[in-house]
PDB file of C-alpha atoms and ligand atoms in Angstrom:
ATOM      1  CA  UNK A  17      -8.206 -16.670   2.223  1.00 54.00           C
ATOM      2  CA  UNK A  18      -4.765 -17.675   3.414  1.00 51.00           C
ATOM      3  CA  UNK A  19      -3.572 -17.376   7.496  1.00 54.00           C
ATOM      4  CA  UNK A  20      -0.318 -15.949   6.620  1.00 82.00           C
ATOM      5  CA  UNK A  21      -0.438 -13.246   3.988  1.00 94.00           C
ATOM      6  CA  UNK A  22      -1.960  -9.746   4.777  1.00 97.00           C
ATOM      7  CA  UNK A  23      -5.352  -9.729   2.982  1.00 98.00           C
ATOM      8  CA  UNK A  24      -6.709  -6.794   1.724  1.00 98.00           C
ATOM      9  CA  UNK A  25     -10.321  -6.517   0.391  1.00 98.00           C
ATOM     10  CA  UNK A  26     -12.251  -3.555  -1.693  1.00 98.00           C
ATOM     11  CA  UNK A  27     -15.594  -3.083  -0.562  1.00 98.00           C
ATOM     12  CA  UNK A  28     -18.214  -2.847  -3.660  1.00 98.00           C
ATOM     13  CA  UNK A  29     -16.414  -1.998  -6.499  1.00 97.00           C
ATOM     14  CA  UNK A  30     -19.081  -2.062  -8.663  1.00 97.00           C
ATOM     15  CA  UNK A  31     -20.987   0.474  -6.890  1.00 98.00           C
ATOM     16  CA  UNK A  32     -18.604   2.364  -4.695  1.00 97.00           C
ATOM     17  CA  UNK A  33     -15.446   3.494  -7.390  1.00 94.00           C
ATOM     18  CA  UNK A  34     -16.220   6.967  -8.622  1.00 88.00           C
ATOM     19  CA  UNK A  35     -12.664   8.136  -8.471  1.00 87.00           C
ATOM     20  CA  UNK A  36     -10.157   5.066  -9.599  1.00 89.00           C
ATOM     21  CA  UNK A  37     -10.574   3.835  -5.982  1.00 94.00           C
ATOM     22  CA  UNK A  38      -8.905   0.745  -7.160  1.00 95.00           C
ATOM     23  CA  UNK A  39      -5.720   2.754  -7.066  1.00 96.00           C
ATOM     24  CA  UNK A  40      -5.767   2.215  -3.123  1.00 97.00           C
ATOM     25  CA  UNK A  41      -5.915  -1.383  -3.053  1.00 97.00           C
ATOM     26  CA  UNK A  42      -2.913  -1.072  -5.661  1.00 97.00           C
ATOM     27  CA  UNK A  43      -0.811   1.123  -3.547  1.00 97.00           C
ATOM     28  CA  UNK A  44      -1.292  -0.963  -0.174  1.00 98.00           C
ATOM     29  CA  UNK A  45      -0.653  -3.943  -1.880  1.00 97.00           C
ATOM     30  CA  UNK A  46       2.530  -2.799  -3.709  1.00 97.00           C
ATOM     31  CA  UNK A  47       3.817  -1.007  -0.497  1.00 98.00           C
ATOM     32  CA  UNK A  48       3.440  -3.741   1.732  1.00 98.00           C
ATOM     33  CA  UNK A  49       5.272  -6.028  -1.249  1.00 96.00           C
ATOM     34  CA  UNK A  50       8.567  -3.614  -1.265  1.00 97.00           C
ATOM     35  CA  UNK A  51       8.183  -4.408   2.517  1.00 97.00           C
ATOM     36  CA  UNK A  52       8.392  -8.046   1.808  1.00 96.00           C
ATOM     37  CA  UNK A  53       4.591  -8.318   3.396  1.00 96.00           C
ATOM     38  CA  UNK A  54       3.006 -11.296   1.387  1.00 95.00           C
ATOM     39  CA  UNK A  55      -0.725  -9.122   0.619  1.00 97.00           C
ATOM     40  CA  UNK A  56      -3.894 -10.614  -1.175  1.00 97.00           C
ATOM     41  CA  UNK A  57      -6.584  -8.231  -2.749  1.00 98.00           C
ATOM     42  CA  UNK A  58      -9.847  -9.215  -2.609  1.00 98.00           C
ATOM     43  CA  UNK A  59     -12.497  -7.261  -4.651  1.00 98.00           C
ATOM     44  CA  UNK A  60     -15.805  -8.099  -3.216  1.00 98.00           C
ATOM     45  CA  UNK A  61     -18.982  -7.062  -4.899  1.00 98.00           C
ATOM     46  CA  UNK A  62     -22.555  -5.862  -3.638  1.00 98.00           C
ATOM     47  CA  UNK A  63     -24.015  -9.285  -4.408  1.00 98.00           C
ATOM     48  CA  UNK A  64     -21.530 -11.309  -2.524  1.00 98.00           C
ATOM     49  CA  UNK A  65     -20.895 -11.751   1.076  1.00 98.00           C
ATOM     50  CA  UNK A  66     -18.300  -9.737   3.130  1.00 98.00           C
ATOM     51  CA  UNK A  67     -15.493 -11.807   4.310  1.00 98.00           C
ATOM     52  CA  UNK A  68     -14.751 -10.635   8.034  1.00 98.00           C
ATOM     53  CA  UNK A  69     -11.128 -12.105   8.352  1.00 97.00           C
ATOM     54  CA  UNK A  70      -9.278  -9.659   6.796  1.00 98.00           C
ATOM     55  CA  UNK A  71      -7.112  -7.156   7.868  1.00 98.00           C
ATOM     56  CA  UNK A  72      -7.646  -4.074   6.133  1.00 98.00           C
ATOM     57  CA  UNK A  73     -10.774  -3.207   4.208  1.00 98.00           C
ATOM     58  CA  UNK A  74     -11.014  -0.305   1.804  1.00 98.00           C
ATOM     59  CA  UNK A  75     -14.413   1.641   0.897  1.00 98.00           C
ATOM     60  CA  UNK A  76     -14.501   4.150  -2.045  1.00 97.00           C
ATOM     61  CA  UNK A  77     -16.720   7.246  -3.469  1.00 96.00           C
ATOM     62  CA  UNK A  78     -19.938   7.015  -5.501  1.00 95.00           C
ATOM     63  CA  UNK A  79     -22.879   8.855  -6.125  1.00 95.00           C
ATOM     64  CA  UNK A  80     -26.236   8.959  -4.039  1.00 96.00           C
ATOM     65  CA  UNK A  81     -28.084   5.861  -5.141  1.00 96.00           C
ATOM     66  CA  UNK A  82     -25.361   3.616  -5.178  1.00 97.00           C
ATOM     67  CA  UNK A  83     -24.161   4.495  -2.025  1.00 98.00           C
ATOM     68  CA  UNK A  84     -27.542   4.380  -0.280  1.00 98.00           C
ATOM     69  CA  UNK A  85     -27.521   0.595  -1.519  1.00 98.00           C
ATOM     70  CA  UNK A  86     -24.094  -0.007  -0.364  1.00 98.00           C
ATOM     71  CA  UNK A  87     -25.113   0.953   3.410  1.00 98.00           C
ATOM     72  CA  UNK A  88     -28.124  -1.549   3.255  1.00 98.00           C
ATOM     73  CA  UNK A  89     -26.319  -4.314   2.037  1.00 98.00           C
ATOM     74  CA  UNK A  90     -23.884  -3.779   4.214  1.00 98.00           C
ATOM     75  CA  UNK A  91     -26.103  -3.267   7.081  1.00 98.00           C
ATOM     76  CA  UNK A  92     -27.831  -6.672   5.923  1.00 98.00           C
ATOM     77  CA  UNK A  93     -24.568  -8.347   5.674  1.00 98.00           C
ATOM     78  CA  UNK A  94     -22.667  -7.509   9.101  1.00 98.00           C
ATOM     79  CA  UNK A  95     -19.527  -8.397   7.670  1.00 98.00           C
ATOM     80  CA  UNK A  96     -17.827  -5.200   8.428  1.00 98.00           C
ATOM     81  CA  UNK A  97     -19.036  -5.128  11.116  1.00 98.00           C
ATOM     82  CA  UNK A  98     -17.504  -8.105  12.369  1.00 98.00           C
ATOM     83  CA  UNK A  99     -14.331  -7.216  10.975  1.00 98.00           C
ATOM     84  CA  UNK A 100     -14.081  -4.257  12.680  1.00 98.00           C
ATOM     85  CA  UNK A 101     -14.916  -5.697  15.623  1.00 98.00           C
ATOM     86  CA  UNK A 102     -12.195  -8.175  15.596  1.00 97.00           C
ATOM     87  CA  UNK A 103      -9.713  -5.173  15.094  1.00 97.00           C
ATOM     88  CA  UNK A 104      -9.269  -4.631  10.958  1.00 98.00           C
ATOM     89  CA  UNK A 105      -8.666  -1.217   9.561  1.00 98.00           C
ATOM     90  CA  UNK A 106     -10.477   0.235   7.544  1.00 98.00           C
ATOM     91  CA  UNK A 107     -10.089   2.969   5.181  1.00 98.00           C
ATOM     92  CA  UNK A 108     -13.083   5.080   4.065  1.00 98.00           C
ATOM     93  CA  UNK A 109     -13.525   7.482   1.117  1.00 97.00           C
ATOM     94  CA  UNK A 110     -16.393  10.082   0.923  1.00 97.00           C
ATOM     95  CA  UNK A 111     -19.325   8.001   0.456  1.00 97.00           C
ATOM     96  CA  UNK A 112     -17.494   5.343   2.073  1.00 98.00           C
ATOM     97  CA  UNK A 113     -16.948   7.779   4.730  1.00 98.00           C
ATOM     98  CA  UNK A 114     -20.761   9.087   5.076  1.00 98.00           C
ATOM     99  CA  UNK A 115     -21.689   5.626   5.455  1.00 98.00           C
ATOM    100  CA  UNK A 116     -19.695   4.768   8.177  1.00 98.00           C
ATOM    101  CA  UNK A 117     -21.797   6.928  10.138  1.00 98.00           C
ATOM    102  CA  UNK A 118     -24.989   7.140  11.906  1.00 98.00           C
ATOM    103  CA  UNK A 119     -26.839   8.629   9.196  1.00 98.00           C
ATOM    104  CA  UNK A 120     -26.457  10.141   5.840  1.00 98.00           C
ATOM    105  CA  UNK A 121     -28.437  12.039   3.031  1.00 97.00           C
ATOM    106  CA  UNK A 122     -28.781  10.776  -0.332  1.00 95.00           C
ATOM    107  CA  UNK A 123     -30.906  11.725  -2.792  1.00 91.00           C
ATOM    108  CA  UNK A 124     -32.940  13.967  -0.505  1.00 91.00           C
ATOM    109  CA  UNK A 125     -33.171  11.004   1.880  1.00 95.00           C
ATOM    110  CA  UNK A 126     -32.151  10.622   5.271  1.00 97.00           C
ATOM    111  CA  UNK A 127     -30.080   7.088   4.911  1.00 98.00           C
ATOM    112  CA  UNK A 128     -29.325   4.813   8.212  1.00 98.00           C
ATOM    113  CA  UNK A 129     -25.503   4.091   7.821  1.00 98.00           C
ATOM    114  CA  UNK A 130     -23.763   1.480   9.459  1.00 98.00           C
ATOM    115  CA  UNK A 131     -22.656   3.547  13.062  1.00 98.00           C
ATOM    116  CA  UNK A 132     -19.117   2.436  12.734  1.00 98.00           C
ATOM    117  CA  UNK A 133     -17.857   5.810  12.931  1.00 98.00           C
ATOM    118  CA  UNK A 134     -19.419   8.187  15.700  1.00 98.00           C
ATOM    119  CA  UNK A 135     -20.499  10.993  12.931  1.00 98.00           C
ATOM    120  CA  UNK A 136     -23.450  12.056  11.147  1.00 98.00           C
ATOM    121  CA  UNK A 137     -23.762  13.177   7.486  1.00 98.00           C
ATOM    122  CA  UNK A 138     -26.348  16.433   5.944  1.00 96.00           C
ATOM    123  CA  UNK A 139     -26.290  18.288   3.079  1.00 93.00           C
ATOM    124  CA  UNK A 140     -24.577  21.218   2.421  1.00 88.00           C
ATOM    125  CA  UNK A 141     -25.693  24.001   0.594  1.00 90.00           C
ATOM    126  CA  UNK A 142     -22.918  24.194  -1.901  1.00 94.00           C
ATOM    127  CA  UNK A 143     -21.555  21.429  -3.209  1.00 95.00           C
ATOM    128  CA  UNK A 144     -17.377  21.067  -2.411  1.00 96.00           C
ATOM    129  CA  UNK A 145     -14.946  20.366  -5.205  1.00 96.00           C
ATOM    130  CA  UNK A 146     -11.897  21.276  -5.512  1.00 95.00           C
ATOM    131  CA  UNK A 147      -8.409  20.643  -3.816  1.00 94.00           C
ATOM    132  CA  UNK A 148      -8.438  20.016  -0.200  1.00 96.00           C
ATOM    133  CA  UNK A 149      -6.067  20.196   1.986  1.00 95.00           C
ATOM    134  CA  UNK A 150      -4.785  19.928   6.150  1.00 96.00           C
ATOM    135  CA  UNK A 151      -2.881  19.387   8.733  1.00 97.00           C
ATOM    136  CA  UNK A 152      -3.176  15.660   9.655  1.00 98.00           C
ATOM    137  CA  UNK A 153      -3.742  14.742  13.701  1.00 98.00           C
ATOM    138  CA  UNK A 154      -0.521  15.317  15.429  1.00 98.00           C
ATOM    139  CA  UNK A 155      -1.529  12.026  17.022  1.00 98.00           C
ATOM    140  CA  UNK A 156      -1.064  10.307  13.960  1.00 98.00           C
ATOM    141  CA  UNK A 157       2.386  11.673  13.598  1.00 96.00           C
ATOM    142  CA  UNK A 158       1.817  11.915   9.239  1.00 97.00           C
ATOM    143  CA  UNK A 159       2.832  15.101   6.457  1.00 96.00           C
ATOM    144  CA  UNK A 160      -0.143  17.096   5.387  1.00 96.00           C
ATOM    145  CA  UNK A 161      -3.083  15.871   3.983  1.00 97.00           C
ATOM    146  CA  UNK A 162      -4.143  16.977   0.125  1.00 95.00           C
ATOM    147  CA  UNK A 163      -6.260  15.842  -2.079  1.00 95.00           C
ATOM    148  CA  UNK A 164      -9.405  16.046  -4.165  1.00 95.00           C
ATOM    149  CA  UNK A 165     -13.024  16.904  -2.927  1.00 96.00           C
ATOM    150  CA  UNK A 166     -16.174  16.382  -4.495  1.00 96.00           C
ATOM    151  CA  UNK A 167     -19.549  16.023  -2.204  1.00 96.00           C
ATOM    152  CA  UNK A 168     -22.504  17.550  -1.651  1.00 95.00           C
ATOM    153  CA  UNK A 169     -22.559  16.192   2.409  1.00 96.00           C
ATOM    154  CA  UNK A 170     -20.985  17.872   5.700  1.00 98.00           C
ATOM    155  CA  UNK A 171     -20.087  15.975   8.066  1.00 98.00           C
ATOM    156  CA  UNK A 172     -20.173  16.236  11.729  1.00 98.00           C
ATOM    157  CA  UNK A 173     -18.534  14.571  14.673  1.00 98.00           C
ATOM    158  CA  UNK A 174     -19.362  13.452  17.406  1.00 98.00           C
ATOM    159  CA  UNK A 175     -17.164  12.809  21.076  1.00 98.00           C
ATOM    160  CA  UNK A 176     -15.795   9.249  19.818  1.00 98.00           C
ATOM    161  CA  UNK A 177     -14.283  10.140  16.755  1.00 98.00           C
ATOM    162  CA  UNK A 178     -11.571  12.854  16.282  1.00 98.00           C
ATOM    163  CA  UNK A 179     -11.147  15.152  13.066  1.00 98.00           C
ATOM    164  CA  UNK A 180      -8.478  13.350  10.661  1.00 98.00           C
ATOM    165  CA  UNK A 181      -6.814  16.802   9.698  1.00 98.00           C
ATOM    166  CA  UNK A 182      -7.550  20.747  10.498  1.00 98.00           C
ATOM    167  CA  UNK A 183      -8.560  21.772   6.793  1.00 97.00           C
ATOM    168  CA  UNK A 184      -6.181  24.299   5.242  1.00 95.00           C
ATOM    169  CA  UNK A 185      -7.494  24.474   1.876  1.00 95.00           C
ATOM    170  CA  UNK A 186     -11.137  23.811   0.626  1.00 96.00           C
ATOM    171  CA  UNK A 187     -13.995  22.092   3.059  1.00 97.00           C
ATOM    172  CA  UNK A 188     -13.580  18.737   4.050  1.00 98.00           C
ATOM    173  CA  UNK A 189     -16.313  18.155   6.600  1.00 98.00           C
ATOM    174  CA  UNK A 190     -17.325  21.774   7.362  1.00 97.00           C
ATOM    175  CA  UNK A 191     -14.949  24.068   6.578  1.00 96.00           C
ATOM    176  CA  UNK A 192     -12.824  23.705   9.800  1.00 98.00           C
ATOM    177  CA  UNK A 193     -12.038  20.090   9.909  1.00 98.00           C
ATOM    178  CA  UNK A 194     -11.288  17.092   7.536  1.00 98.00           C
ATOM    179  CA  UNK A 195     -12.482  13.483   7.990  1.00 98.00           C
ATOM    180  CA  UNK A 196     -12.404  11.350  11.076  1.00 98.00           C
ATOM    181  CA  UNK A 197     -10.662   8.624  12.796  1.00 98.00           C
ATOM    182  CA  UNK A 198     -11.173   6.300  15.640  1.00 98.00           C
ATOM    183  CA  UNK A 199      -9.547   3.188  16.355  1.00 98.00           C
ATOM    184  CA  UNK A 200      -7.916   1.643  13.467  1.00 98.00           C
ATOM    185  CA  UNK A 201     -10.850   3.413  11.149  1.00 98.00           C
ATOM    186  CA  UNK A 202      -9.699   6.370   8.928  1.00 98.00           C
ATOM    187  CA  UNK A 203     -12.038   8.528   6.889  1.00 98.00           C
ATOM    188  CA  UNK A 204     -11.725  11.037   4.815  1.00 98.00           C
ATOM    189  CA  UNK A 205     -12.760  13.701   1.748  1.00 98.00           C
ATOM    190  CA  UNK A 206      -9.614  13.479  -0.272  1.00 96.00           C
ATOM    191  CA  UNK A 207     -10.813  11.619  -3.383  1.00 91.00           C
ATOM    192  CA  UNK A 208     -10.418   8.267  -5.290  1.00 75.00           C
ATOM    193  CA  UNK A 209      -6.354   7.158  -5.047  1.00 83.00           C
ATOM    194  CA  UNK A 210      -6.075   9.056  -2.293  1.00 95.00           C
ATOM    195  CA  UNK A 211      -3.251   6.879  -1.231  1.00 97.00           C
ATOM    196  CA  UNK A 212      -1.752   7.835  -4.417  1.00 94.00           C
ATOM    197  CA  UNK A 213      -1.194  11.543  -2.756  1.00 94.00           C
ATOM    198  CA  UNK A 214      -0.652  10.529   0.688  1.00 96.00           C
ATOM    199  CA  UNK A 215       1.474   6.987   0.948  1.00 97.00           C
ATOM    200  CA  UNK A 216       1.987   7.736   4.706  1.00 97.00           C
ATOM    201  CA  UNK A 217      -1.926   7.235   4.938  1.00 98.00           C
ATOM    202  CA  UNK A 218      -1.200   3.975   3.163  1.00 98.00           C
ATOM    203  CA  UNK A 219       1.714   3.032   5.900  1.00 98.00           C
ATOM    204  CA  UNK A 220      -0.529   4.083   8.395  1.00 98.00           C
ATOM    205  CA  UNK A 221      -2.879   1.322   7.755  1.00 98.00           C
ATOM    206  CA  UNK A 222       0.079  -1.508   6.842  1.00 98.00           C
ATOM    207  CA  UNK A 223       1.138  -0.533  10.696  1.00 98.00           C
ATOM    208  CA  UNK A 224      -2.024  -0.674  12.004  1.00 98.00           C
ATOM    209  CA  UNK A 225      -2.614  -4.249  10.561  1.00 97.00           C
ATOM    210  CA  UNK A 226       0.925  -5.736  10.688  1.00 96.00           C
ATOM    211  CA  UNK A 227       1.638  -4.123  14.402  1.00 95.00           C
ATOM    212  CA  UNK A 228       4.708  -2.979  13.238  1.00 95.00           C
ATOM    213  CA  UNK A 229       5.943  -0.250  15.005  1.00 95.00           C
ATOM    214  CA  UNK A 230       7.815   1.305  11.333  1.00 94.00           C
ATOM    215  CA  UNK A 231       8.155   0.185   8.327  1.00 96.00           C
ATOM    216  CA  UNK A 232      11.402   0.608   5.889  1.00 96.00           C
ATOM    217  CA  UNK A 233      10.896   3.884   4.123  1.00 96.00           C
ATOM    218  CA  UNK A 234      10.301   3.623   0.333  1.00 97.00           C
ATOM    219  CA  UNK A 235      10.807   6.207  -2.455  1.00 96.00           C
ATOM    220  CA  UNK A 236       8.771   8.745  -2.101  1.00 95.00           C
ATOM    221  CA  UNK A 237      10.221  11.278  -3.967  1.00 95.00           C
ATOM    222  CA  UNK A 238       7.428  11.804  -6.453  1.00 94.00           C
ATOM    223  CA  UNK A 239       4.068  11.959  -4.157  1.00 91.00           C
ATOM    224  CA  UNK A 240       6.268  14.568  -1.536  1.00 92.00           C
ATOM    225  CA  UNK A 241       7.043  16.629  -4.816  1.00 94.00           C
ATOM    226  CA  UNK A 242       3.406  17.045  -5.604  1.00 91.00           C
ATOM    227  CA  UNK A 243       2.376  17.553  -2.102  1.00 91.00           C
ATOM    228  CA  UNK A 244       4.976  20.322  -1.991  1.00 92.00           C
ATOM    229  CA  UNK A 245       3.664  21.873  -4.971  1.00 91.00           C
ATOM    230  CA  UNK A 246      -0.096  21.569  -3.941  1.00 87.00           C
ATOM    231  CA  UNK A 247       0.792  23.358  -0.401  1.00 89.00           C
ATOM    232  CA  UNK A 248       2.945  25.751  -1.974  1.00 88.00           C
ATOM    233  CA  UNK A 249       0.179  26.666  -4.732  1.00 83.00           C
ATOM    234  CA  UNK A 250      -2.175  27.184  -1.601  1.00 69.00           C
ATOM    235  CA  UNK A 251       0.157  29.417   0.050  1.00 62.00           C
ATOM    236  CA  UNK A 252      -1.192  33.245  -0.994  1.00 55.00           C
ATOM    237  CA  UNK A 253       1.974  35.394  -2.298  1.00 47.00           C
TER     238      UNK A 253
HETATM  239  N1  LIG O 327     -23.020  11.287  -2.457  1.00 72.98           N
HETATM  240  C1  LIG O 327     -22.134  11.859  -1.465  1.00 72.98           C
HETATM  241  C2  LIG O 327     -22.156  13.396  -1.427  1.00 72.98           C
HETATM  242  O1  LIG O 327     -22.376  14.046  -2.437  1.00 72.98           O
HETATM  243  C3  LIG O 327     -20.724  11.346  -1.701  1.00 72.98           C
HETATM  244  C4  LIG O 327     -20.168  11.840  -3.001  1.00 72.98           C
HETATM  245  C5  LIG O 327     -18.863  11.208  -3.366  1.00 72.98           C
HETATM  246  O2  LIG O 327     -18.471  10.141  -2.905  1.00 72.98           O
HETATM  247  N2  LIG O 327     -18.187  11.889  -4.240  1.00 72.98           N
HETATM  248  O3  LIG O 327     -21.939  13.959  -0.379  1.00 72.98           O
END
């Protein structure tokens, strides 16, 4: 890995991509690019070992049995870890989420996850599909969240991480709130290229690992026209 570029690396690919994941890596990649930010990707699989220099890692959806094996081998591995203790961002997608936590279910089973994020993960009784969407943290100072839900978990918080939006539209982690974030970690229910649907999400996390205090805005007209239209086909009549 090189000193001065921003490197960028997808965690598990092969077991952790339900929903075109891949599309994030993309995205952060190409914004940071228009930005004239030299990025590397880095797609690391479950049978190699996690680098823990890089700046922002990126951890997608998958079912129950591949994502129980994704939390031991990263447990085993401590990579992450490592990373996050040395200040990378990180963002987390559904099962990538779940696992962050303390604990998760999958296939029936009560899973340890890594702890990285102070929530813990149970089965609902329904499972949630469908559009999601909220109002992101004021904090965080980004549009409305939407996206695309599909889990069987609910998620709950505890005091050291804060919900990532107030859910307007669908579930989320309970009905009332939508992902998490602490620190420089973000995650969150709205599906596979999530960045896709939310670029701020993506400049979020090139601020976080740059320190840049703003970036130059890019052309956005196409992802604010669908959010528009998603929060408008929300609103009732
Ligand atoms: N297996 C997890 C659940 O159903 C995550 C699913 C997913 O990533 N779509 O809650």
């Amino acid at each position: 890995m090189s000193t001065e570029a921003l490197r960028i690396v997808w965690i598990y690919p092969d077991l952790l991509s339900t929903y075109g994941d891949r599309g994030n890596m993309l995205i952060l990649a190409r914004r940071a690019a228009e930005r004239g930010i030299p990025a590397e990707t880095y797609e690391v699989r479950s049978d190699q070992s996690m680098p823990h220099t890089a700046d922002i890692y990126l951890i997608g959806g998958g079912e129950d049995g591949p994502q129980a094996l994704a939390a031991q081998r990263l447990i085993a591995d401590g990579g992450l870890h490592q990373a996050v203790a040395q200040g990378a961002a990180v963002l987390s997608i559904c099962a990538g989420y779940q696992l962050l936590g303390h604990s998760f279910f999958a296939k029936g089973a009560k899973c340890a996850g890594l702890g990285l994020l102070d929530i813990t993960s149970d089965r609902g009784e329904t499972r949630a599909v469908g559009e999601l969407r909220g109002e992101i943290d004021p904090r965080l100072g980004l549009p409305a969240l939407t996206g695309f839900e599909n889990h069987g978990g609910r998620t709950h918080l505890g005091a050291h991480a804060a919900p990532l939006a107030r859910v307007t539209g669908g579930i989320g982690n309970d009905g009332q709130t939508e992902g998490a974030w602490a620190g420089k970690i973000l995650g969150t229910y709205s599906h596979g290229p999530a960045l896709a649907r939310n670029p701020a999400i993506a400049d979020l996390l090139l601020r976080w690992a740059t320190g840049a205090d703003r970036l130059a805005p890019l052309d956005d007209t196409w992802a604010d026209r669908l959010r528009s239209e998603r929060l408008a086909a929300a609103t009732p009549a």
